[in-house]
Coordinates of C-alpha atoms in Angstrom, one line a residue:
Chain A
M30 CA 42.1 71.0 12.4
K31 CA 38.5 70.3 12.8
G32 CA 38.0 66.6 13.9
L33 CA 41.2 66.5 16.0
S34 CA 41.3 66.7 19.8
I35 CA 44.4 66.5 21.9
N36 CA 44.2 64.6 25.2
L37 CA 46.5 66.7 27.4
A38 CA 48.2 63.7 28.8
T39 CA 50.0 63.7 25.4
V40 CA 51.9 66.8 26.4
R41 CA 51.7 66.5 30.2
Q42 CA 55.5 66.5 30.7
Q43 CA 55.9 69.7 28.6
W44 CA 53.1 71.9 29.6
G45 CA 50.5 72.8 32.2
L46 CA 46.9 73.2 31.2
R47 CA 47.1 76.8 30.2
E48 CA 50.2 76.4 28.1
A49 CA 48.8 73.2 26.5
V50 CA 45.5 74.8 25.6
E51 CA 47.1 77.9 24.2
A52 CA 49.6 75.9 22.2
C53 CA 46.7 73.8 20.7
A54 CA 44.8 77.0 19.8
K55 CA 47.9 78.4 18.1
H56 CA 48.1 75.2 16.0
G57 CA 44.5 75.5 15.0
I58 CA 43.3 72.7 17.1
T59 CA 39.8 73.2 18.4
A60 CA 39.4 70.4 21.0
V61 CA 41.2 69.1 24.0
A62 CA 40.7 66.6 26.8
P63 CA 42.3 67.4 30.1
W64 CA 43.1 65.2 33.1
R65 CA 41.8 66.0 36.5
D66 CA 45.2 66.5 38.0
Q67 CA 46.0 69.0 35.3
V68 CA 42.8 70.8 36.0
A69 CA 43.4 70.8 39.7
K70 CA 46.8 72.2 39.3
Q71 CA 45.5 75.1 37.2
G72 CA 42.4 75.5 39.3
L73 CA 39.0 74.4 38.1
S74 CA 37.3 77.7 37.3
E75 CA 40.5 79.1 35.8
S76 CA 40.8 75.9 33.6
A77 CA 37.2 76.4 32.5
R78 CA 37.9 80.0 31.6
I79 CA 41.1 79.1 29.7
I80 CA 39.2 76.5 27.7
K81 CA 36.3 78.9 27.0
D82 CA 38.6 81.8 26.1
N83 CA 40.3 79.6 23.5
G84 CA 37.1 78.3 22.1
M85 CA 38.0 74.7 22.9
Q86 CA 35.6 71.8 22.7
V87 CA 36.3 69.4 25.6
T88 CA 36.0 65.9 24.2
G89 CA 36.2 64.3 27.7
L90 CA 37.4 64.8 31.2
C91 CA 39.9 62.1 32.3
R92 CA 39.0 60.4 34.5
G93 CA 36.5 59.0 36.9
G94 CA 36.2 55.3 37.7
M95 CA 38.5 53.3 40.0
F96 CA 35.4 51.9 41.7
P97 CA 36.5 48.5 43.2
A98 CA 37.7 48.8 46.8
A99 CA 38.5 46.3 49.5
T100 CA 36.2 48.1 52.1
R101 CA 32.8 49.7 52.2
E102 CA 34.6 53.0 53.1
G103 CA 36.8 52.6 50.0
L104 CA 33.8 52.0 47.7
Q105 CA 32.0 55.1 49.2
A106 CA 35.2 57.2 48.8
A107 CA 35.4 56.2 45.1
I108 CA 31.7 57.1 44.6
D109 CA 32.2 60.5 46.3
D110 CA 35.2 61.2 44.1
N111 CA 33.3 60.3 41.0
L112 CA 30.4 62.6 42.0
R113 CA 33.0 65.4 42.2
A114 CA 34.4 64.4 38.8
I115 CA 31.0 64.8 37.3
D116 CA 30.7 68.3 38.7
E117 CA 34.1 69.2 37.3
A118 CA 33.2 67.8 33.9
V119 CA 30.1 70.0 34.0
T120 CA 32.1 73.1 34.9
L121 CA 34.5 72.4 32.0
G122 CA 31.6 71.8 29.6
A123 CA 33.0 68.3 28.8
D124 CA 31.3 66.1 26.3
C125 CA 31.6 63.2 28.8
L126 CA 33.4 62.0 31.9
V127 CA 35.7 59.2 30.9
L128 CA 35.7 56.2 33.3
V129 CA 38.7 54.0 33.8
V130 CA 36.8 51.6 36.0
G131 CA 39.5 50.1 38.2
G132 CA 41.0 46.7 38.7
L133 CA 41.2 44.1 41.5
P134 CA 40.9 45.8 45.0
G135 CA 43.5 45.0 47.7
S136 CA 44.6 41.4 47.5
S137 CA 41.5 40.2 45.8
K138 CA 41.8 37.7 42.9
D139 CA 38.1 37.8 42.2
I140 CA 37.7 39.7 38.9
T141 CA 34.0 38.8 38.6
E142 CA 33.4 40.5 41.9
A143 CA 35.4 43.5 40.9
R144 CA 33.3 43.7 37.7
G145 CA 30.2 43.7 39.8
M146 CA 31.6 46.6 41.9
V147 CA 32.2 48.6 38.7
A148 CA 28.6 48.2 37.6
D149 CA 27.3 49.0 41.1
G150 CA 29.6 52.1 41.3
I151 CA 28.5 53.4 38.0
A152 CA 24.9 52.8 39.0
A153 CA 25.5 54.8 42.2
I154 CA 26.7 57.9 40.3
L155 CA 24.4 57.7 37.3
P156 CA 21.5 59.6 38.8
H157 CA 23.8 62.6 39.5
A158 CA 25.3 62.3 36.0
R159 CA 21.8 62.2 34.4
A160 CA 20.6 65.1 36.5
N161 CA 23.5 67.2 35.2
N162 CA 23.4 65.9 31.6
M163 CA 26.9 64.6 31.9
P164 CA 27.4 61.3 29.9
L165 CA 29.6 58.7 31.5
A166 CA 32.0 57.0 29.1
I167 CA 33.2 53.6 30.1
E168 CA 36.6 53.1 28.5
P169 CA 37.4 49.4 28.1
L170 CA 41.1 49.0 28.7
H171 CA 43.5 46.5 27.2
P172 CA 43.5 43.1 29.0
M173 CA 47.0 43.8 30.2
Y174 CA 45.5 46.3 32.6
A175 CA 42.8 44.0 33.9
A176 CA 44.5 43.5 37.3
D177 CA 45.5 47.0 38.2
R178 CA 43.6 49.6 36.1
A179 CA 40.4 48.3 34.5
C180 CA 38.6 45.0 34.7
V181 CA 36.4 46.0 31.8
N182 CA 38.5 44.9 28.9
T183 CA 36.4 44.6 25.8
L184 CA 33.9 46.8 24.0
G185 CA 31.4 44.1 24.2
Q186 CA 31.7 43.9 28.0
A187 CA 31.4 47.7 28.3
L188 CA 28.3 47.6 26.2
D189 CA 26.8 44.9 28.3
I190 CA 27.2 47.2 31.3
C191 CA 25.7 50.1 29.4
E192 CA 22.6 48.0 28.5
G193 CA 22.2 46.9 32.1
L194 CA 22.3 50.5 33.4
G195 CA 20.2 52.3 30.8
E196 CA 20.5 55.8 29.6
G197 CA 23.4 58.2 30.5
V198 CA 26.3 55.8 30.1
G199 CA 28.2 54.9 26.9
V200 CA 31.7 54.0 25.8
A201 CA 35.0 55.7 24.9
I202 CA 36.6 53.6 22.2
D203 CA 40.4 53.8 22.4
V204 CA 42.1 52.0 19.5
Y205 CA 45.1 51.1 21.7
H206 CA 42.9 49.0 24.0
V207 CA 40.6 47.4 21.4
W208 CA 42.5 47.1 18.1
W209 CA 43.3 43.4 18.7
D210 CA 39.7 42.3 19.5
P211 CA 38.2 39.8 16.9
E212 CA 34.8 41.3 17.8
L213 CA 35.8 44.9 17.3
F214 CA 33.9 45.8 14.2
K215 CA 30.8 43.8 15.4
Q216 CA 30.8 45.6 18.7
I217 CA 31.4 49.1 17.2
E218 CA 28.3 48.4 15.1
R219 CA 26.4 47.3 18.2
A220 CA 27.6 50.4 20.0
G221 CA 26.3 52.6 17.2
K222 CA 22.9 50.9 17.2
L223 CA 22.7 51.4 20.9
G224 CA 23.7 55.1 20.5
R225 CA 26.5 54.7 23.0
I226 CA 29.7 56.0 21.4
L227 CA 30.9 59.0 23.3
A228 CA 34.6 59.3 22.4
H229 CA 37.2 58.0 20.0
H230 CA 40.8 57.9 21.2
I231 CA 43.7 57.3 18.9
C232 CA 47.4 56.5 19.1
D233 CA 49.3 53.4 18.0
W234 CA 50.6 50.0 19.2
L235 CA 54.4 49.8 18.9
V236 CA 56.3 46.6 18.1
P237 CA 58.1 46.0 20.3
T238 CA 56.2 47.7 23.2
R239 CA 58.8 48.3 25.9
D240 CA 56.6 49.3 28.8
L241 CA 53.0 48.2 29.6
L242 CA 51.9 51.7 30.4
L243 CA 54.1 54.4 29.0
D244 CA 55.2 53.2 25.6
R245 CA 52.3 54.2 23.3
G246 CA 53.1 55.2 19.8
M247 CA 52.2 58.1 17.6
M248 CA 49.6 57.3 14.9
G249 CA 51.4 55.7 12.0
D250 CA 54.4 54.4 14.0
G251 CA 52.8 51.1 15.0
V252 CA 50.5 48.3 13.7
I253 CA 47.0 49.6 14.2
D254 CA 45.1 50.1 11.0
L255 CA 43.4 53.3 12.1
K256 CA 41.3 54.3 9.0
P257 CA 39.0 51.3 9.0
I258 CA 38.3 51.7 12.7
R259 CA 37.5 55.4 12.2
A260 CA 35.3 54.5 9.3
A261 CA 33.4 52.0 11.4
I262 CA 33.0 54.4 14.3
E263 CA 31.7 57.1 11.9
A264 CA 29.4 54.6 10.2
A265 CA 28.1 53.8 13.6
G266 CA 27.1 57.4 14.0
F267 CA 29.9 59.0 16.0
N268 CA 31.3 62.0 14.3
G269 CA 33.1 63.8 17.1
P270 CA 36.8 64.5 17.0
Q271 CA 39.4 61.8 17.2
E272 CA 41.3 62.4 20.5
V273 CA 45.0 61.8 20.5
E274 CA 46.1 60.2 23.8
I275 CA 49.8 59.1 23.9
F276 CA 51.6 58.1 27.1
S277 CA 55.2 58.0 26.0
A278 CA 57.8 58.4 28.7
E279 CA 60.9 57.8 26.6
N280 CA 59.9 59.4 23.4
W281 CA 57.0 61.9 22.9
W282 CA 57.1 63.2 26.5
K283 CA 60.7 64.1 26.0
K284 CA 60.1 66.1 22.8
D285 CA 59.2 69.8 22.4
G286 CA 55.5 70.2 22.8
N287 CA 55.1 72.0 19.6
E288 CA 56.8 69.2 17.7
V289 CA 54.4 66.8 19.3
L290 CA 51.4 68.8 18.2
T291 CA 52.8 69.3 14.7
T292 CA 53.3 65.6 14.4
C293 CA 49.8 64.8 15.7
I294 CA 48.4 67.1 13.0
E295 CA 50.4 65.6 10.2
R296 CA 49.6 62.1 11.2
F297 CA 45.9 63.0 11.7
R298 CA 45.9 64.2 8.1
T299 CA 47.7 61.2 6.6
V300 CA 47.0 58.0 8.6
C301 CA 43.9 58.5 10.7
Chain B
M1 CA 53.6 14.6 41.9
K2 CA 51.1 13.1 39.6
G3 CA 49.2 15.9 37.8
L4 CA 52.1 18.3 37.5
S5 CA 54.1 18.9 34.4
I6 CA 57.1 21.2 34.0
N7 CA 57.4 23.1 30.8
L8 CA 61.2 23.1 30.3
A9 CA 61.2 26.8 29.4
T10 CA 60.7 27.3 33.1
V11 CA 64.3 26.1 33.8
R12 CA 65.8 26.9 30.4
Q13 CA 68.6 29.2 31.7
Q14 CA 69.6 26.6 34.3
W15 CA 69.6 23.3 32.4
G16 CA 69.7 21.6 29.1
L17 CA 67.1 19.0 28.3
R18 CA 68.9 16.0 29.9
E19 CA 69.6 17.8 33.1
A20 CA 66.1 19.2 33.3
V21 CA 64.4 15.9 32.7
E22 CA 66.6 14.1 35.2
A23 CA 66.1 16.8 37.8
C24 CA 62.3 16.6 37.3
A25 CA 62.5 12.8 37.8
K26 CA 64.5 13.2 41.0
H27 CA 61.8 15.5 42.3
G28 CA 59.1 12.9 41.5
I29 CA 57.7 14.8 38.6
T30 CA 56.3 12.6 35.9
A31 CA 55.6 15.0 33.0
V32 CA 57.5 17.6 31.1
A33 CA 57.0 19.8 28.0
P34 CA 60.2 20.6 26.1
W35 CA 60.8 23.3 23.5
R36 CA 62.1 22.5 20.1
D37 CA 65.3 24.4 20.5
Q38 CA 66.0 22.4 23.7
V39 CA 65.3 19.2 21.8
A40 CA 67.5 20.3 18.9
K41 CA 70.4 21.1 21.1
Q42 CA 70.2 17.7 22.8
G43 CA 69.4 15.9 19.6
L44 CA 66.0 14.6 18.8
S45 CA 66.5 10.8 19.2
E46 CA 68.7 11.4 22.3
S47 CA 65.9 13.6 23.8
A48 CA 63.3 10.9 23.1
R49 CA 65.5 8.3 24.8
I50 CA 66.1 10.5 27.9
I51 CA 62.4 11.2 28.2
K52 CA 61.5 7.5 27.8
D53 CA 64.3 6.4 30.2
N54 CA 62.9 8.7 32.8
G55 CA 59.3 7.6 32.3
M56 CA 58.2 11.1 31.5
Q57 CA 54.8 12.0 29.9
V58 CA 55.3 14.8 27.4
T59 CA 52.3 17.1 27.8
G60 CA 53.2 19.0 24.7
L61 CA 56.0 20.0 22.4
C62 CA 56.5 23.8 22.1
R63 CA 56.1 25.0 19.5
G64 CA 54.7 25.0 16.0
G65 CA 52.8 27.9 14.5
M66 CA 54.1 31.2 13.3
F67 CA 52.2 30.9 10.1
P68 CA 51.5 34.4 8.8
A69 CA 54.2 35.5 6.4
A70 CA 54.6 38.4 3.9
T71 CA 55.4 36.1 1.0
R72 CA 54.2 32.8 -0.5
E73 CA 57.7 31.4 0.1
G74 CA 57.5 32.5 3.8
L75 CA 54.1 30.8 4.2
Q76 CA 55.4 27.6 2.6
A77 CA 58.5 27.7 4.9
A78 CA 56.3 28.0 7.9
I79 CA 54.2 25.0 6.8
D80 CA 57.3 22.9 6.1
D81 CA 58.6 23.8 9.5
N82 CA 55.3 22.8 11.2
L83 CA 55.4 19.4 9.3
R84 CA 58.8 18.8 10.9
A85 CA 57.5 19.9 14.3
I86 CA 54.7 17.3 14.0
D87 CA 57.3 14.6 13.3
E88 CA 59.4 15.7 16.2
A89 CA 56.3 15.6 18.5
V90 CA 55.6 12.1 17.3
T91 CA 59.2 11.0 18.0
L92 CA 59.0 12.4 21.5
G93 CA 55.6 10.8 22.1
A94 CA 54.0 14.2 22.9
D95 CA 50.4 14.5 23.8
C96 CA 50.1 17.4 21.4
L97 CA 52.0 20.0 19.3
V98 CA 51.4 23.4 20.8
L99 CA 50.8 26.1 18.2
V100 CA 51.7 29.8 18.9
V101 CA 50.1 30.9 15.7
G102 CA 52.1 34.0 14.8
G103 CA 51.2 37.7 14.5
L104 CA 51.3 40.3 11.8
P105 CA 53.7 39.5 9.0
G106 CA 56.2 42.0 7.7
S107 CA 54.8 45.5 7.8
S108 CA 51.2 44.3 7.6
K109 CA 48.5 46.0 9.7
D110 CA 45.8 43.6 8.6
I111 CA 45.1 41.3 11.5
T112 CA 42.0 39.8 9.9
E113 CA 44.2 38.7 7.0
A114 CA 46.8 37.3 9.4
R115 CA 44.1 35.3 11.2
G116 CA 43.1 33.9 7.8
M117 CA 46.7 32.8 7.2
V118 CA 46.7 31.0 10.6
A119 CA 43.6 29.0 9.7
D120 CA 44.9 28.2 6.3
G121 CA 48.3 27.2 7.7
I122 CA 46.7 24.9 10.2
A123 CA 44.5 23.4 7.5
A124 CA 47.6 22.7 5.5
I125 CA 49.4 20.7 8.2
L126 CA 46.3 19.1 9.6
P127 CA 46.3 16.0 7.3
H128 CA 49.8 15.2 8.3
A129 CA 49.0 15.7 12.0
R130 CA 45.9 13.4 11.6
A131 CA 47.8 10.8 9.7
N132 CA 50.3 10.7 12.6
N133 CA 47.7 10.9 15.4
M134 CA 49.3 14.1 16.7
P135 CA 46.8 16.6 18.0
L136 CA 47.5 20.3 17.3
A137 CA 46.9 22.6 20.2
I138 CA 46.1 26.2 19.3
E139 CA 47.3 28.3 22.2
P140 CA 45.4 31.6 22.3
L141 CA 47.9 34.2 23.5
H142 CA 47.2 37.3 25.6
P143 CA 46.1 40.3 23.4
M144 CA 49.4 42.1 24.2
Y145 CA 51.0 39.6 21.9
A146 CA 48.5 40.1 19.0
A147 CA 51.0 42.0 16.8
D148 CA 54.1 40.0 17.2
R149 CA 53.4 36.5 18.5
A150 CA 49.8 35.3 18.1
C151 CA 46.8 36.9 16.5
V152 CA 44.6 34.3 18.1
N153 CA 43.9 36.0 21.4
T154 CA 40.8 34.4 23.1
L155 CA 39.7 30.9 23.7
G156 CA 36.5 31.6 21.9
Q157 CA 38.4 32.6 18.8
A158 CA 40.6 29.5 19.0
L159 CA 37.5 27.3 19.3
D160 CA 36.0 29.0 16.3
I161 CA 39.1 27.9 14.3
C162 CA 38.8 24.4 15.7
E163 CA 35.2 24.1 14.7
G164 CA 36.0 25.3 11.2
L165 CA 38.8 22.8 10.7
G166 CA 37.2 19.7 12.2
E167 CA 39.0 16.8 14.1
G168 CA 42.6 16.8 15.1
V169 CA 42.9 20.3 16.4
G170 CA 42.2 21.7 19.9
V171 CA 43.3 24.2 22.4
A172 CA 46.0 24.7 25.0
I173 CA 44.6 26.8 27.8
D174 CA 47.3 28.9 29.5
V175 CA 45.9 30.9 32.4
Y176 CA 48.4 33.7 31.8
H177 CA 46.8 34.4 28.5
V178 CA 43.1 34.0 29.3
W179 CA 42.5 34.8 33.0
W180 CA 41.1 38.2 32.2
D181 CA 38.6 37.1 29.7
P182 CA 35.0 37.8 30.7
E183 CA 34.0 34.8 28.6
L184 CA 36.6 32.4 30.1
F185 CA 34.3 30.0 31.9
K186 CA 31.7 30.0 29.2
Q187 CA 34.4 29.1 26.6
I188 CA 36.0 26.5 28.8
E189 CA 32.7 24.8 29.0
R190 CA 32.3 25.1 25.3
A191 CA 35.8 23.6 24.7
G192 CA 34.8 20.7 26.9
K193 CA 31.6 20.0 25.0
L194 CA 33.6 20.1 21.8
G195 CA 36.2 17.8 23.3
R196 CA 39.0 20.1 22.4
I197 CA 41.0 20.7 25.5
L198 CA 44.5 19.4 25.0
A199 CA 46.7 21.2 27.6
H200 CA 46.4 23.3 30.7
H201 CA 49.3 25.7 31.4
I202 CA 49.8 27.5 34.7
C203 CA 51.8 30.4 36.1
D204 CA 50.7 33.8 37.5
W205 CA 50.1 37.4 36.4
L206 CA 52.3 39.7 38.5
V207 CA 51.3 43.2 39.6
P208 CA 53.1 45.1 38.4
T209 CA 54.2 43.2 35.4
R210 CA 57.6 44.7 34.4
D211 CA 58.1 43.1 31.0
L212 CA 55.6 42.0 28.4
L213 CA 57.3 38.7 27.7
L214 CA 59.7 37.7 30.5
D215 CA 58.0 38.6 33.8
R216 CA 55.6 35.8 34.4
G217 CA 55.0 34.9 38.0
M218 CA 55.1 31.7 40.0
M219 CA 51.6 30.3 40.9
G220 CA 50.5 32.1 44.0
D221 CA 52.6 35.2 43.5
G222 CA 50.1 37.1 41.3
V223 CA 46.4 37.7 40.9
I224 CA 45.1 34.7 38.9
D225 CA 42.6 32.7 40.9
L226 CA 43.9 29.3 39.7
K227 CA 41.7 26.8 41.5
P228 CA 38.4 27.8 39.9
I229 CA 40.0 27.7 36.4
R230 CA 41.4 24.2 37.2
A231 CA 38.0 23.1 38.4
A232 CA 36.3 24.4 35.3
I233 CA 38.8 22.7 33.0
E234 CA 38.5 19.4 34.8
A235 CA 34.7 19.7 34.8
A236 CA 35.0 20.2 31.1
G237 CA 36.7 16.8 30.9
F238 CA 40.4 17.5 30.7
N239 CA 42.2 15.7 33.5
G240 CA 45.8 15.8 32.2
P241 CA 48.6 17.4 34.2
Q242 CA 48.8 21.1 34.8
E243 CA 51.9 22.3 33.0
V244 CA 54.0 25.0 34.7
E245 CA 55.4 27.5 32.1
I246 CA 57.2 30.5 33.6
F247 CA 59.3 32.9 31.6
S248 CA 61.0 35.0 34.2
A249 CA 64.3 36.6 33.2
E250 CA 64.9 38.6 36.4
N251 CA 63.6 36.1 39.0
W252 CA 63.1 32.4 38.4
W253 CA 65.6 32.0 35.6
K254 CA 68.2 33.4 37.9
K255 CA 67.5 30.9 40.7
D256 CA 68.9 27.4 41.3
G257 CA 66.9 25.0 39.2
N258 CA 66.1 22.7 42.1
E259 CA 64.7 25.6 44.0
V260 CA 62.5 26.4 41.1
L261 CA 61.2 22.8 41.0
T262 CA 60.7 22.7 44.7
T263 CA 58.7 25.9 44.6
C264 CA 56.6 24.6 41.7
I265 CA 55.7 21.5 43.6
E266 CA 54.9 23.4 46.8
R267 CA 52.7 25.9 44.9
F268 CA 51.1 23.1 42.9
R269 CA 50.0 21.5 46.2
T270 CA 48.7 24.7 47.8
V271 CA 47.3 27.2 45.3
C272 CA 46.6 25.3 42.0

C-alpha cells in the first residue's frame, strides 16, 4: 500500500491513535496523518513511539493555523499554540504541519483584514518552523468555510502567501476544497514550479452534500475526477502518498474501522 | 423604496405572484424579480399585466440556464427551454434573463466539459436574445453548487465567458455566491469596464450555515460586508436596484410575508 496515507480523522470515531496506527499497519498501510487532539489523548511521546514502532511515515500533523483573532491577546495565543504545534510535528517526525488558517474573528466582516492576519501569523511562526526544518502547509479550504474555518480559499491565493513569505511554507492540496476551481490545473503547475506542494489529500464530493462539514465522500462515491488531479500533482513534482481524509458523521464514521480501511485501499487502487 | 427589488423566491412559501407583487406595491417597493414557476402558475400574460398594473420594474426573470446534459437531445431540450425563457422575459419586460448555468450532467465528472457545454448553450440562444433585446445574465454560483447547479463559480470565470461570446450577455452578481472571492473587487471593476453588470442580488451568509441551499440569511444577519460591495458595483457603473433573494426554509419562509418585506426594507436602509 505504498502511496496511501490515512488521515486519522477518517477513523476518529472508531479508534484512538494507537488502535488506528496498528490497524493501518495490519492492512499494509505505511503512512498516517494524526490530529493534535488524537495525539494529545494518546500522549505526545507515546504517539511518536507508536508511529515509529509501526514504521509509519507521517504525511502531516493536523493542524495549526486559526490565526485571526479579535484581540492582540488572541492573536498571540494563536501564535503560541502554533509554535507548540511545530514542536509536536517535529517530535512526530511529520512531513509538514498542516495549517487551517482560520476565518473571520469575532463579529468581524472584514475578510481582507483576516487574510492579512493569516499572513502575519504564518510569518510570526515561520522562523521557528525553519529552525526546526518543519515545513508549514497552508491548506486552502473550500469557499463554504471562508467565514468560520479558513479565509484562504483557493490554491492561487495560498501560493501568493507562500511567495510573499519565502522558504519554509507550501501548500496542502485537498481535492475536496479545490476540485471546482477553474484555475486548479494552472495553479497546481505553478505550485510545482515553486516547489511548494507538501501534501495531497483525497476524498470525494457527494451529490447531494447533506452537511457542510461532515458529509465528505469516499473516493469514487462522488463527482471528483481524482486521477487527472493526481497526475497533475505528480507531474508538478510531488510524489508523496495520497492522504485519505474523510469526515463522515452519518456514514463512514459509523462503520467498522477495518471496513473503512479496506474500502480506502480498494478505492485507492481503482479510482485514485 | 427606490433601489430595492424583491426576488419573489424570498416570499415563495407565503404568496403567489399576484399577492407578492401587490404586497410589494403596498410597501412602496417598485421592483421585483419573479421565478418562472411562479409566472407559470399565475399565467404569463396575467403575470405581465399584474406587474404592469403595479408599476413594477422587473430586475430579472429567474431562471434560464441548466445547459449541460448527458445527451444531444438533453442539450437541445435545454436550449429550447431557454428560448422560451427569453420570450417570457420579454413579455414580462424584464431587465435580463438570469442564467443558472447548470452543473455536471448525468454521471459525468468532467467539469471542464460541462463548462464548455455552458458556453455553447449560451452561444446557441444568444442570437434570439439579441434579436429580442433581452440581456442574458450569467450568475456565477458559489463553488458548493459546482456539481449540481452551476459550474460557473466565480465572477472572473463568468466574465471570461462573456468576453468570449460578445455583446448581449453579462453577469448577475449575487453577494452570497461571490463574497468570499479574493478577486471580487478586481473582477467587479473588470465587469464595469466591460459594461457587463446586469443585476445585483443581496442576502447574507449565516454562521453557521445549516443547509447548502435553503439557509440564506437576511442582510445584516451574517458576515457579508454589503456596503463596500454595493459601492464597488455602483462605482463600476451599475445603478439598478439591489435585489433581495433569500431562500430560507426554516426561518424567513415560515414568517408572515409582510414581516419579511418590512425587514427587507429596514435592512436595505441600514446595512446595504
